[in-house]
Each structure stands twice: as C-alpha cells, then as structure tokens.
mmCIF file of C-alpha atoms in Angstrom:
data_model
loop_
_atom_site.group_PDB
_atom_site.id
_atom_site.type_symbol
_atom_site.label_atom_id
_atom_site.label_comp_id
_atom_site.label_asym_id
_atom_site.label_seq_id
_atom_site.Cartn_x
_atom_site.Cartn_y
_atom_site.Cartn_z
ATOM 1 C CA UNK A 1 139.818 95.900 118.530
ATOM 2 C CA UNK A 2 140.146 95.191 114.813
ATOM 3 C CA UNK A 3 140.056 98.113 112.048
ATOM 4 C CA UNK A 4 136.786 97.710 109.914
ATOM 5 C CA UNK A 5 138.263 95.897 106.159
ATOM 6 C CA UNK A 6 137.726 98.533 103.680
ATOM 7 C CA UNK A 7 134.729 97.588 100.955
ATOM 8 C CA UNK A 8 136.302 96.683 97.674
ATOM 9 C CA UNK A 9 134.692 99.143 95.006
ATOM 10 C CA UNK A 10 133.159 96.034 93.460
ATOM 11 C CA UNK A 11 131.378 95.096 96.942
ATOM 12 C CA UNK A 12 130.188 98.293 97.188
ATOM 13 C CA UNK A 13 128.819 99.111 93.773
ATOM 14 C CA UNK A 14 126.981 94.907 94.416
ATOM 15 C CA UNK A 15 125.546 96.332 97.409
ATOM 16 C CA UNK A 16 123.644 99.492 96.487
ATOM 17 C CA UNK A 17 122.307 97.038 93.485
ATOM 18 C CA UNK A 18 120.929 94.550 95.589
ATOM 19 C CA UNK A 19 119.311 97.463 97.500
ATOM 20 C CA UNK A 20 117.484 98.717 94.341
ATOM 21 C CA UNK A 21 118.021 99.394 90.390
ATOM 22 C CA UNK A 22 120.308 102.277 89.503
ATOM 23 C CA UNK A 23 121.135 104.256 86.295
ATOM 24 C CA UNK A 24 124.897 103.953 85.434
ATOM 25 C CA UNK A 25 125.458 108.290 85.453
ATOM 26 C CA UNK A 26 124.134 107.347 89.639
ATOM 27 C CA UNK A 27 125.956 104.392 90.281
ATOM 28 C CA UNK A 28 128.926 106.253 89.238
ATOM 29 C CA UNK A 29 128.051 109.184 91.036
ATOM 30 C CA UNK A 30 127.870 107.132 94.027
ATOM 31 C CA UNK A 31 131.032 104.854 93.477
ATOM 32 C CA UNK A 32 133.050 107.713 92.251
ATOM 33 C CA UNK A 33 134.390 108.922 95.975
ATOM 34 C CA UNK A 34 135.498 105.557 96.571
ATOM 35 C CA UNK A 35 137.263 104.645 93.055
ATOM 36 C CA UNK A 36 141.352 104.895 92.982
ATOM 37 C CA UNK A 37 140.909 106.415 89.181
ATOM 38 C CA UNK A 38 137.853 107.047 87.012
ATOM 39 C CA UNK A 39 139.492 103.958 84.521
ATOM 40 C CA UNK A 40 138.832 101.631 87.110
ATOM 41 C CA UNK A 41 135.361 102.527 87.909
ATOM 42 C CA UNK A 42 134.828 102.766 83.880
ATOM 43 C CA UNK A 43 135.956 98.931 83.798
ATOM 44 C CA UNK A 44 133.963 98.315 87.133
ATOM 45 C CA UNK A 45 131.001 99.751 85.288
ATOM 46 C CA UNK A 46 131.466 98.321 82.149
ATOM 47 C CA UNK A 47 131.856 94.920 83.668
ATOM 48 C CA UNK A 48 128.051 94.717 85.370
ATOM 49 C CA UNK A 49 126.600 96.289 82.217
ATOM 50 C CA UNK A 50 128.061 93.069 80.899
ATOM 51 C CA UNK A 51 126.820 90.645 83.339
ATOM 52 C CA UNK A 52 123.359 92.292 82.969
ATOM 53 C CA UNK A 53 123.844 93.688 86.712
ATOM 54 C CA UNK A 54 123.299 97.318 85.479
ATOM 55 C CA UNK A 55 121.101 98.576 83.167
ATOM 56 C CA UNK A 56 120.033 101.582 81.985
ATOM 57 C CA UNK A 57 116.870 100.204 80.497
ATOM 58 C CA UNK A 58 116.230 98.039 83.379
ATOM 59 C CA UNK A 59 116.423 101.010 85.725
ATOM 60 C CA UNK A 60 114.115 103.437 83.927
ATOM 61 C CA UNK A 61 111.239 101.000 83.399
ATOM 62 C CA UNK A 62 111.294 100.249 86.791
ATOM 63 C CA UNK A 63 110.764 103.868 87.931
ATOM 64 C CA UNK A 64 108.427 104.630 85.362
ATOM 65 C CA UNK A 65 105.880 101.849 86.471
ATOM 66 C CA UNK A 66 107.049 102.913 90.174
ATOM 67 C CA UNK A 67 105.963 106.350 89.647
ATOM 68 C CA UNK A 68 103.845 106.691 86.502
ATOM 69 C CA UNK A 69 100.196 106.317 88.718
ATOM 70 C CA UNK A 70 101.186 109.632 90.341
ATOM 71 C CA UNK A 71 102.883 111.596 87.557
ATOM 72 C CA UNK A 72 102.951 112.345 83.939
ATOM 73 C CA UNK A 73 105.057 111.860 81.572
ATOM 74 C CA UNK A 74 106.817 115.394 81.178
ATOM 75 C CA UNK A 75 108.258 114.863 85.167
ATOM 76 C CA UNK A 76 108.956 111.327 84.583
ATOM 77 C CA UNK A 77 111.247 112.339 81.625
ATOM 78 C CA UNK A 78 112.871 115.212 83.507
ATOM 79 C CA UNK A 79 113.313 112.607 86.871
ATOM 80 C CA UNK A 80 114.928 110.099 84.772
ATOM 81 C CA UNK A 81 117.036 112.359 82.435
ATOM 82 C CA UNK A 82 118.618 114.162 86.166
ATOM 83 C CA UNK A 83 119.809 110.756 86.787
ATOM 84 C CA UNK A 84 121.941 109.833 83.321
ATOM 85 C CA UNK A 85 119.102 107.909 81.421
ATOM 86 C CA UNK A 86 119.646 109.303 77.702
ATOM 87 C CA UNK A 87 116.616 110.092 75.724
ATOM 88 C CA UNK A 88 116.188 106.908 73.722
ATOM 89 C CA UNK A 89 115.820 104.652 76.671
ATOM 90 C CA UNK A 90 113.206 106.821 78.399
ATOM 91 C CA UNK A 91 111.142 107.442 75.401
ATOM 92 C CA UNK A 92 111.350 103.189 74.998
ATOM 93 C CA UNK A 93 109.896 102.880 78.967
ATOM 94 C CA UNK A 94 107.405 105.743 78.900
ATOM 95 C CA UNK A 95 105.428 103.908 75.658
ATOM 96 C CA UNK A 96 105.063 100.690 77.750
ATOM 97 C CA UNK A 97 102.960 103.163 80.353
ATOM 98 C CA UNK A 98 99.035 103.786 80.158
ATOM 99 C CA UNK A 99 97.542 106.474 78.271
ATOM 100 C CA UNK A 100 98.925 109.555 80.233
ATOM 101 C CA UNK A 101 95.079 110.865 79.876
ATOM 102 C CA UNK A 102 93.563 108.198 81.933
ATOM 103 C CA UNK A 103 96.342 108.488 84.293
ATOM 104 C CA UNK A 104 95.620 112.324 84.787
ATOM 105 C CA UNK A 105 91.715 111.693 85.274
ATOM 106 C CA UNK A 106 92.948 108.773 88.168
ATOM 107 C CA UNK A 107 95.577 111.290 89.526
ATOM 108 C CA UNK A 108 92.643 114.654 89.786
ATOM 109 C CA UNK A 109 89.830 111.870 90.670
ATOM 110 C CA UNK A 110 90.931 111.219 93.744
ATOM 111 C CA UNK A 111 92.837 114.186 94.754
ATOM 112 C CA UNK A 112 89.270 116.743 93.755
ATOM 113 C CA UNK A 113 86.589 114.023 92.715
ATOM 114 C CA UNK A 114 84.413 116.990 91.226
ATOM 115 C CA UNK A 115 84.891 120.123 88.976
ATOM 116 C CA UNK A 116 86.198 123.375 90.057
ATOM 117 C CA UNK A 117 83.104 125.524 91.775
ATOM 118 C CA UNK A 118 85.294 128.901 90.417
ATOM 119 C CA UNK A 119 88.221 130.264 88.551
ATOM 120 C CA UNK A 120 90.472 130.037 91.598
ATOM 121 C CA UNK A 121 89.399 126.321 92.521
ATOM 122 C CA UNK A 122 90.331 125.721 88.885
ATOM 123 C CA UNK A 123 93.639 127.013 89.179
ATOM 124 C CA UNK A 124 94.022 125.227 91.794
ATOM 125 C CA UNK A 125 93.458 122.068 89.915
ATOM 126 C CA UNK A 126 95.559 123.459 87.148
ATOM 127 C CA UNK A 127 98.398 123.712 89.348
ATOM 128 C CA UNK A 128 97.929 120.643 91.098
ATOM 129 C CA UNK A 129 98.170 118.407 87.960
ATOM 130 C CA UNK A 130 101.134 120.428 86.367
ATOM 131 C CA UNK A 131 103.179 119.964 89.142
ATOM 132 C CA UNK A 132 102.989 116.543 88.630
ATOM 133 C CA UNK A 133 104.079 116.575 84.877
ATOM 134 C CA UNK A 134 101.143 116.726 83.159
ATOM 135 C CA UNK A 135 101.058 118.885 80.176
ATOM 136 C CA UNK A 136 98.623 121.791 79.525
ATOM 137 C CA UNK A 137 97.045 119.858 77.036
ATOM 138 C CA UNK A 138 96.019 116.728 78.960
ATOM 139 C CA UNK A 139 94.964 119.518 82.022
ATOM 140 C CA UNK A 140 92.733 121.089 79.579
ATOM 141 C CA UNK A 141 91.029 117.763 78.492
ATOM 142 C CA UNK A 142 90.786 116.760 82.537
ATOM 143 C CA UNK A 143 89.226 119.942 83.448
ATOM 144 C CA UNK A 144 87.038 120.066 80.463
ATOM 145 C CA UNK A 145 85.870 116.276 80.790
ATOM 146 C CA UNK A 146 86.216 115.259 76.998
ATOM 147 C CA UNK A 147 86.593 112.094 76.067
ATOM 148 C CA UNK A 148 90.040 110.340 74.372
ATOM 149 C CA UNK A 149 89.644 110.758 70.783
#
C-alpha cells in the first residue's frame, strides 16, 4: 500500500478556493498549520492576491449579497470584520446592498406579517430584528410603519 503524497501548501490553499471565496486573515488561518514558516505562506498569499485568486474585496461582496436578505448591516460588518476584511473594503460592499430599511420590512414581513398585538409581542419583534443586525433606529421605523424619508 502506498503512503498518501502530502498536499503542497499551494494545492491546498487552490483547493479551499475552488470550494468558495475566502478573506486572506481565513485563508491564512486555514493554511497556517500546514506552512513550513509564516514567510512562505506570506509569499504563497501574496502570490494569488496577484493572480487575482484571492481577494479581499471579492470575498466580502460575495457574502454581503449572500447574506444581506436576512441581516443588516451592523452583523454583516461584525461577520466580515471576525474574518480579516478591514473596514474600507466592507464599507465599499455594504453601499452596493439595498436600502437596509426595505430589507428590515422583507426580513419582519415574513417572519410576523402584522404588528405586535402587546408590549411583549413587540419585544419580541424588537429582539427578533436586532439579532439580525438591524439597528434600533431602522427597528423603530419597522415597528412604527413610517415611510423612507
């Protein structure tokens, strides 16, 4: 029986990109147990930035238009800045997303559909929606029904 051929750290960092899009701070995460010394997995990093095989921008657009349907914008930033993505490049995918307003009216419509009966059903709404990122502000203007002005 022949040994299994250990992965080359290039193979492997080409095979969890084909799998999906990664943020560089993740790929290294990943890549980092297998890597002889961090200069190597620098230049291996460094390289597929520069073949356009990793990117950070790439990466956080991606899971913005993934996830932005079910979420707002404050959880989307904190999701993306756990992984590595610096401020800049979030802030540049979270402006190509619809108005977080409308996407906070889709998210309660079809969780609720109609307004709170009591003070505990609207906490209960309240909850709901800042749990998935949406500030108190856009809660507020959900619960109350007012219009985008």
């Amino acid at each position: 029986m022949r040994a299994p051929v250990e992965r080359t750290l290039r193979e492997r960092a080409l095979s969890l990109l084909t799998r999906r899009e990664h943020a560089r701070a993740e790929l290294a995460r990943k890549l980092a147990p297998h890597a002889e010394s961090s200069e190597e997995l620098e230049r291996l990093l460094d390289e597929l930035a520069a073949r356009k095989l990793l990117s950070d921008s790439r990466y956080a657009e991606m899971r913005v238009t993934v996830r932005a349907g079910r979420y707002g914008d404050q959880r989307l930033r904190q999701e993306l800045a756990a992984v590595g993505v610096d401020e800049d490049t979030i802030a540049t995918a979270l402006e190509s997303t619809d108005d977080e307003l409308s996407r906070a009216r889709s998210v309660w419509l079809k969780k609720f559909g109609t307004p709170a009966a009591d003070a505990a059903a609207r906490a209960k709404q309240m909850r709901f929606l800042a749990q998935r990122g949406f500030s108190m502000e856009i809660i507020r203007r959900v619960l109350r029904g007012l219009d985008d002005e």
